[in-house]
Amino acid sequence: MMDRVPVLKLGDILIVSIQIDLQDQSVLALQEDLADQVVATGARGVIIDITAVEIVDSFIGRMLATIAAISRMLDAETVVVGMRPAVAITLVELGLSLGGVRTALNLEKGVALLNHLDGAQIVTAAQ
Amino acid sequence: MMDRVPVLKLGDILIVSIQIDLQDQSVLALQEDLADQVVATGARGVIIDITAVEIVDSFIGRMLATIAAISRMLDAETVVVGMRPAVAITLVELGLSLGGVRTALNLEKGVALLNHLDGAQIVTAAQ
């Protein structure tokens, strides 16, 4: 199984959970799938969950920045959620910035951030 | 990277997207993580996305049924979403039932189903 990273849709938001070790091929596929889905669904926000990612190198960092840039061009904001403390430390130590990618602690805070950015309610989570 | 399948929380719902080839070890870890999270968060629903799963065998089928049984004991309903047509066909051909696990077409419909089951609105997706 597992050729492509699935893109989930909830209201105006697309959710991607990165779990597999991404190779060049699958990164390109994910960027394409996300761009297609943003256009097809008219999504206003993209949330990328990296809870499962233990090591962020420049390759992953670039991918996140590229996805954010593509989405922005298609009128959707990107928020990266679930960054582990160790990953944040590594990023800073390596001097890697995420190129203007917004981050939030977890999925709920990411959704709240997108709602705030968009001005309108996209998805509301009660309690 | 990738030791455990991440469990995302949105409102009263926990969301798990199965992407890696699960071995015995990781299935046990996922069942434990989910049970812990259901109790810790008081979640009322668990959504398991299998969009990325191309082949469902009796091993995966049993895992889904077990997760649903554990969650139900902890007062949370489980919905499996994103089943591919080929997977549904295989399940029927193999005579595998998912042991009372509810299914929905996609994440949005899964959320709607959980809201319906619960009587109250858990998460609302506008538009």
mmCIF file of C-alpha atoms in Angstrom:
data_model
loop_
_atom_site.group_PDB
_atom_site.id
_atom_site.type_symbol
_atom_site.label_atom_id
_atom_site.label_comp_id
_atom_site.label_asym_id
_atom_site.label_seq_id
_atom_site.Cartn_x
_atom_site.Cartn_y
_atom_site.Cartn_z
ATOM 1 C CA MET A 1 0.000 0.000 0.000
ATOM 2 C CA MET A 2 0.892 3.640 0.455
ATOM 3 C CA ASP A 3 1.879 5.311 -2.751
ATOM 4 C CA ARG A 4 0.540 8.784 -2.002
ATOM 5 C CA VAL A 5 -0.074 10.838 1.105
ATOM 6 C CA PRO A 6 -3.856 11.213 1.482
ATOM 7 C CA VAL A 7 -5.414 14.671 1.457
ATOM 8 C CA LEU A 8 -8.445 14.920 3.755
ATOM 9 C CA LYS A 9 -11.072 17.620 3.420
ATOM 10 C CA LEU A 10 -13.074 19.128 6.244
ATOM 11 C CA GLY A 11 -15.150 22.151 5.375
ATOM 12 C CA ASP A 12 -12.869 24.689 3.701
ATOM 13 C CA ILE A 13 -9.745 23.056 5.038
ATOM 14 C CA LEU A 14 -7.510 20.345 3.597
ATOM 15 C CA ILE A 15 -5.619 18.227 6.101
ATOM 16 C CA VAL A 16 -2.458 16.266 5.358
ATOM 17 C CA SER A 17 -0.691 14.104 7.928
ATOM 18 C CA ILE A 18 2.906 13.350 6.968
ATOM 19 C CA GLN A 19 3.833 9.869 8.149
ATOM 20 C CA ILE A 20 5.964 8.255 5.525
ATOM 21 C CA ASP A 21 9.572 9.032 4.732
ATOM 22 C CA LEU A 22 9.024 11.227 1.718
ATOM 23 C CA GLN A 23 11.207 10.770 -1.326
ATOM 24 C CA ASP A 24 11.494 13.275 -4.175
ATOM 25 C CA GLN A 25 8.800 11.408 -6.074
ATOM 26 C CA SER A 26 6.216 11.449 -3.317
ATOM 27 C CA VAL A 27 6.914 15.085 -2.450
ATOM 28 C CA LEU A 28 6.148 16.081 -6.035
ATOM 29 C CA ALA A 29 3.007 13.926 -5.981
ATOM 30 C CA LEU A 30 1.871 15.524 -2.723
ATOM 31 C CA GLN A 31 2.455 19.060 -4.032
ATOM 32 C CA GLU A 32 0.451 18.218 -7.151
ATOM 33 C CA ASP A 33 -2.364 16.517 -5.241
ATOM 34 C CA LEU A 34 -2.638 19.441 -2.843
ATOM 35 C CA ALA A 35 -2.658 22.041 -5.619
ATOM 36 C CA ASP A 36 -5.317 20.048 -7.497
ATOM 37 C CA GLN A 37 -7.426 19.668 -4.358
ATOM 38 C CA VAL A 38 -7.167 23.346 -3.413
ATOM 39 C CA VAL A 39 -8.497 24.295 -6.834
ATOM 40 C CA ALA A 40 -11.095 21.500 -7.035
ATOM 41 C CA THR A 41 -12.561 22.181 -3.590
ATOM 42 C CA GLY A 42 -11.946 25.913 -3.301
ATOM 43 C CA ALA A 43 -10.263 25.259 0.036
ATOM 44 C CA ARG A 44 -9.073 28.329 1.930
ATOM 45 C CA GLY A 45 -6.657 26.570 4.213
ATOM 46 C CA VAL A 46 -4.150 23.721 4.236
ATOM 47 C CA ILE A 47 -3.028 22.078 7.471
ATOM 48 C CA ILE A 48 0.067 19.897 7.402
ATOM 49 C CA ASP A 49 0.489 17.714 10.466
ATOM 50 C CA ILE A 50 4.079 16.695 11.203
ATOM 51 C CA THR A 51 3.458 14.993 14.561
ATOM 52 C CA ALA A 52 5.047 11.817 13.236
ATOM 53 C CA VAL A 53 8.075 13.564 11.795
ATOM 54 C CA GLU A 54 11.075 13.141 14.061
ATOM 55 C CA ILE A 55 13.689 14.735 11.870
ATOM 56 C CA VAL A 56 13.194 17.796 9.724
ATOM 57 C CA ASP A 57 16.045 18.428 7.335
ATOM 58 C CA SER A 58 16.369 21.054 4.645
ATOM 59 C CA PHE A 59 14.543 18.746 2.237
ATOM 60 C CA ILE A 60 11.398 18.614 4.368
ATOM 61 C CA GLY A 61 11.770 22.285 5.236
ATOM 62 C CA ARG A 62 11.852 23.209 1.569
ATOM 63 C CA MET A 63 8.829 21.030 0.857
ATOM 64 C CA LEU A 64 6.783 22.787 3.543
ATOM 65 C CA ALA A 65 7.793 26.210 2.219
ATOM 66 C CA THR A 66 6.998 25.173 -1.357
ATOM 67 C CA ILE A 67 3.569 23.813 -0.442
ATOM 68 C CA ALA A 68 2.816 27.049 1.400
ATOM 69 C CA ALA A 69 3.932 29.140 -1.598
ATOM 70 C CA ILE A 70 1.875 27.110 -4.086
ATOM 71 C CA SER A 71 -1.204 27.180 -1.841
ATOM 72 C CA ARG A 72 -0.862 30.922 -1.300
ATOM 73 C CA MET A 73 -0.818 31.437 -5.049
ATOM 74 C CA LEU A 74 -4.078 29.493 -5.158
ATOM 75 C CA ASP A 75 -5.528 31.647 -2.366
ATOM 76 C CA ALA A 76 -5.154 29.172 0.495
ATOM 77 C CA GLU A 77 -3.129 29.657 3.677
ATOM 78 C CA THR A 78 -0.909 26.898 5.016
ATOM 79 C CA VAL A 79 -0.380 26.062 8.671
ATOM 80 C CA VAL A 80 2.083 23.432 9.885
ATOM 81 C CA VAL A 81 0.954 21.727 13.111
ATOM 82 C CA GLY A 82 2.362 19.125 15.487
ATOM 83 C CA MET A 83 5.999 20.144 15.395
ATOM 84 C CA ARG A 84 7.988 18.296 18.043
ATOM 85 C CA PRO A 85 10.165 20.356 20.374
ATOM 86 C CA ALA A 86 13.254 18.550 19.104
ATOM 87 C CA VAL A 87 12.351 19.425 15.531
ATOM 88 C CA ALA A 88 11.995 23.113 16.397
ATOM 89 C CA ILE A 89 15.379 23.037 18.120
ATOM 90 C CA THR A 90 17.010 21.354 15.125
ATOM 91 C CA LEU A 91 15.506 23.855 12.715
ATOM 92 C CA VAL A 92 16.879 26.776 14.707
ATOM 93 C CA GLU A 93 20.262 25.121 15.176
ATOM 94 C CA LEU A 94 20.529 24.455 11.457
ATOM 95 C CA GLY A 95 19.508 28.020 10.731
ATOM 96 C CA LEU A 96 16.629 26.727 8.624
ATOM 97 C CA SER A 97 13.630 28.971 8.541
ATOM 98 C CA LEU A 98 10.338 27.649 7.238
ATOM 99 C CA GLY A 99 10.096 30.540 4.803
ATOM 100 C CA GLY A 100 7.066 32.268 6.177
ATOM 101 C CA VAL A 101 5.142 29.080 6.878
ATOM 102 C CA ARG A 102 2.784 29.591 9.802
ATOM 103 C CA THR A 103 2.810 27.063 12.605
ATOM 104 C CA ALA A 104 0.359 26.104 15.334
ATOM 105 C CA LEU A 105 0.696 23.677 18.212
ATOM 106 C CA ASN A 106 -1.909 21.175 17.065
ATOM 107 C CA LEU A 107 -4.764 20.596 14.642
ATOM 108 C CA GLU A 108 -7.301 22.501 16.717
ATOM 109 C CA LYS A 109 -5.100 25.560 17.054
ATOM 110 C CA GLY A 110 -4.308 25.349 13.340
ATOM 111 C CA VAL A 111 -8.004 25.378 12.492
ATOM 112 C CA ALA A 112 -8.523 28.320 14.857
ATOM 113 C CA LEU A 113 -5.663 30.211 13.186
ATOM 114 C CA LEU A 114 -7.110 29.619 9.709
ATOM 115 C CA ASN A 115 -10.544 30.760 10.857
ATOM 116 C CA HIS A 116 -8.954 33.895 12.250
ATOM 117 C CA LEU A 117 -6.962 34.586 9.069
ATOM 118 C CA ASP A 118 -9.961 34.040 6.875
ATOM 119 C CA GLY A 119 -12.167 36.362 8.853
ATOM 120 C CA ALA A 120 -15.030 33.903 8.558
ATOM 121 C CA GLN A 121 -15.704 30.668 10.421
ATOM 122 C CA ILE A 122 -14.466 27.760 8.384
ATOM 123 C CA VAL A 123 -14.781 24.940 10.862
ATOM 124 C CA THR A 124 -15.959 25.302 14.412
ATOM 125 C CA ALA A 125 -15.060 22.807 17.038
ATOM 126 C CA ALA A 126 -17.389 22.816 20.025
ATOM 127 C CA GLN A 127 -15.582 22.035 23.278
ATOM 128 C CA MET B 1 11.007 8.887 11.443
ATOM 129 C CA MET B 2 7.569 7.295 11.785
ATOM 130 C CA ASP B 3 7.382 5.027 14.763
ATOM 131 C CA ARG B 4 3.761 5.648 15.667
ATOM 132 C CA VAL B 5 0.650 6.645 13.795
ATOM 133 C CA PRO B 6 -0.316 10.154 14.976
ATOM 134 C CA VAL B 7 -3.693 10.724 16.615
ATOM 135 C CA LEU B 8 -5.137 14.147 15.785
ATOM 136 C CA LYS B 9 -7.846 15.803 17.877
ATOM 137 C CA LEU B 10 -10.529 18.130 16.588
ATOM 138 C CA GLY B 11 -13.262 19.026 19.009
ATOM 139 C CA ASP B 12 -14.681 15.805 20.419
ATOM 140 C CA ILE B 13 -13.271 13.728 17.599
ATOM 141 C CA LEU B 14 -9.968 11.900 17.230
ATOM 142 C CA ILE B 15 -8.703 11.437 13.683
ATOM 143 C CA VAL B 16 -6.228 8.788 12.577
ATOM 144 C CA SER B 17 -4.961 8.461 9.021
ATOM 145 C CA ILE B 18 -3.470 5.040 8.313
ATOM 146 C CA GLN B 19 -0.588 5.389 5.886
ATOM 147 C CA ILE B 20 2.136 3.019 6.909
ATOM 148 C CA ASP B 21 2.166 -0.725 6.523
ATOM 149 C CA LEU B 22 1.190 -1.666 10.038
ATOM 150 C CA GLN B 23 3.020 -4.472 11.762
ATOM 151 C CA ASP B 24 1.803 -6.205 14.938
ATOM 152 C CA GLN B 25 3.881 -3.844 17.021
ATOM 153 C CA SER B 26 2.507 -0.629 15.560
ATOM 154 C CA VAL B 27 -1.074 -1.903 15.642
ATOM 155 C CA LEU B 28 -0.761 -2.523 19.374
ATOM 156 C CA ALA B 29 0.807 0.910 19.830
ATOM 157 C CA LEU B 30 -2.012 2.555 17.865
ATOM 158 C CA GLN B 31 -4.694 0.754 19.874
ATOM 159 C CA GLU B 32 -3.010 1.873 23.092
ATOM 160 C CA ASP B 33 -2.519 5.455 21.938
ATOM 161 C CA LEU B 34 -6.130 5.707 20.827
ATOM 162 C CA ALA B 35 -7.492 4.242 24.067
ATOM 163 C CA ASP B 36 -5.296 6.631 26.079
ATOM 164 C CA GLN B 37 -6.376 9.613 23.984
ATOM 165 C CA VAL B 38 -10.075 8.749 24.168
ATOM 166 C CA VAL B 39 -9.855 8.709 27.955
ATOM 167 C CA ALA B 40 -7.543 11.728 28.246
ATOM 168 C CA THR B 41 -9.631 13.938 25.953
ATOM 169 C CA GLY B 42 -13.076 12.532 26.608
ATOM 170 C CA ALA B 43 -13.516 12.159 22.846
ATOM 171 C CA ARG B 44 -16.891 10.876 21.678
ATOM 172 C CA GLY B 45 -15.813 9.755 18.246
ATOM 173 C CA VAL B 46 -12.877 8.178 16.453
ATOM 174 C CA ILE B 47 -12.424 8.515 12.699
ATOM 175 C CA ILE B 48 -10.006 6.178 10.956
ATOM 176 C CA ASP B 49 -9.076 7.240 7.452
ATOM 177 C CA ILE B 50 -7.961 4.413 5.164
ATOM 178 C CA THR B 51 -7.721 6.409 1.925
ATOM 179 C CA ALA B 52 -4.103 5.321 1.547
ATOM 180 C CA VAL B 53 -4.803 1.676 2.228
ATOM 181 C CA GLU B 54 -4.870 -0.318 -0.995
ATOM 182 C CA ILE B 55 -5.211 -3.768 0.459
ATOM 183 C CA VAL B 56 -7.301 -4.702 3.473
ATOM 184 C CA ASP B 57 -6.644 -8.203 4.707
ATOM 185 C CA SER B 58 -8.030 -9.968 7.754
ATOM 186 C CA PHE B 59 -5.217 -8.440 9.833
ATOM 187 C CA ILE B 60 -6.279 -4.870 9.083
ATOM 188 C CA GLY B 61 -9.935 -5.839 9.299
ATOM 189 C CA ARG B 62 -9.410 -7.251 12.776
ATOM 190 C CA MET B 63 -7.520 -4.138 13.829
ATOM 191 C CA LEU B 64 -10.394 -1.887 12.778
ATOM 192 C CA ALA B 65 -12.923 -4.057 14.605
ATOM 193 C CA THR B 66 -10.739 -4.138 17.722
ATOM 194 C CA ILE B 67 -10.260 -0.374 17.757
ATOM 195 C CA ALA B 68 -14.009 0.081 17.409
ATOM 196 C CA ALA B 69 -14.676 -2.366 20.266
ATOM 197 C CA ILE B 70 -12.162 -0.700 22.585
ATOM 198 C CA SER B 71 -13.451 2.775 21.767
ATOM 199 C CA ARG B 72 -17.046 1.717 22.306
ATOM 200 C CA MET B 73 -16.120 0.419 25.735
ATOM 201 C CA LEU B 74 -14.697 3.867 26.432
ATOM 202 C CA ASP B 75 -17.896 5.511 25.175
ATOM 203 C CA ALA B 76 -16.637 6.626 21.759
ATOM 204 C CA GLU B 77 -18.014 5.600 18.369
ATOM 205 C CA THR B 78 -15.673 4.633 15.539
ATOM 206 C CA VAL B 79 -16.200 5.445 11.872
ATOM 207 C CA VAL B 80 -13.929 4.189 9.100
ATOM 208 C CA VAL B 81 -13.691 6.615 6.165
ATOM 209 C CA GLY B 82 -11.994 6.678 2.765
ATOM 210 C CA MET B 83 -12.445 3.039 1.823
ATOM 211 C CA ARG B 84 -11.483 2.451 -1.795
ATOM 212 C CA PRO B 85 -13.987 0.631 -4.012
ATOM 213 C CA ALA B 86 -11.459 -2.157 -4.591
ATOM 214 C CA VAL B 87 -11.055 -2.594 -0.845
ATOM 215 C CA ALA B 88 -14.812 -2.899 -0.346
ATOM 216 C CA ILE B 89 -14.961 -5.484 -3.131
ATOM 217 C CA THR B 90 -12.120 -7.486 -1.602
ATOM 218 C CA LEU B 91 -13.728 -7.425 1.837
ATOM 219 C CA VAL B 92 -16.976 -8.803 0.455
ATOM 220 C CA GLU B 93 -15.208 -11.390 -1.689
ATOM 221 C CA LEU B 94 -13.191 -12.590 1.283
ATOM 222 C CA GLY B 95 -16.321 -12.727 3.366
ATOM 223 C CA LEU B 96 -14.716 -10.376 5.889
ATOM 224 C CA SER B 97 -17.112 -8.185 7.756
ATOM 225 C CA LEU B 98 -15.807 -5.245 9.700
ATOM 226 C CA GLY B 99 -17.572 -6.465 12.814
ATOM 227 C CA GLY B 100 -20.052 -3.685 13.237
ATOM 228 C CA VAL B 101 -17.628 -0.911 12.356
ATOM 229 C CA ARG B 102 -19.465 2.002 10.800
ATOM 230 C CA THR B 103 -18.185 3.440 7.544
ATOM 231 C CA ALA B 104 -18.613 6.755 5.757
ATOM 232 C CA LEU B 105 -17.391 7.923 2.362
ATOM 233 C CA ASN B 106 -14.998 10.583 3.583
ATOM 234 C CA LEU B 107 -13.919 12.636 6.582
ATOM 235 C CA GLU B 108 -16.769 15.123 6.261
ATOM 236 C CA LYS B 109 -19.428 12.446 6.099
ATOM 237 C CA GLY B 110 -17.751 10.649 8.997
ATOM 238 C CA VAL B 111 -17.953 13.797 11.107
ATOM 239 C CA ALA B 112 -21.592 14.250 10.125
ATOM 240 C CA LEU B 113 -22.352 10.658 11.099
ATOM 241 C CA LEU B 114 -20.706 11.083 14.502
ATOM 242 C CA ASN B 115 -22.620 14.307 15.103
ATOM 243 C CA HIS B 116 -25.827 12.490 14.238
ATOM 244 C CA LEU B 117 -25.030 9.533 16.516
ATOM 245 C CA ASP B 118 -24.091 11.773 19.369
ATOM 246 C CA GLY B 119 -27.250 13.816 19.156
ATOM 247 C CA ALA B 120 -25.237 16.989 19.716
ATOM 248 C CA GLN B 121 -23.071 18.938 17.324
ATOM 249 C CA ILE B 122 -19.487 17.941 17.792
ATOM 250 C CA VAL B 123 -17.816 19.649 14.875
ATOM 251 C CA THR B 124 -19.603 21.748 12.287
ATOM 252 C CA ALA B 125 -18.170 22.358 8.879
ATOM 253 C CA ALA B 126 -19.524 25.496 7.250
ATOM 254 C CA GLN B 127 -20.154 25.253 3.478
#
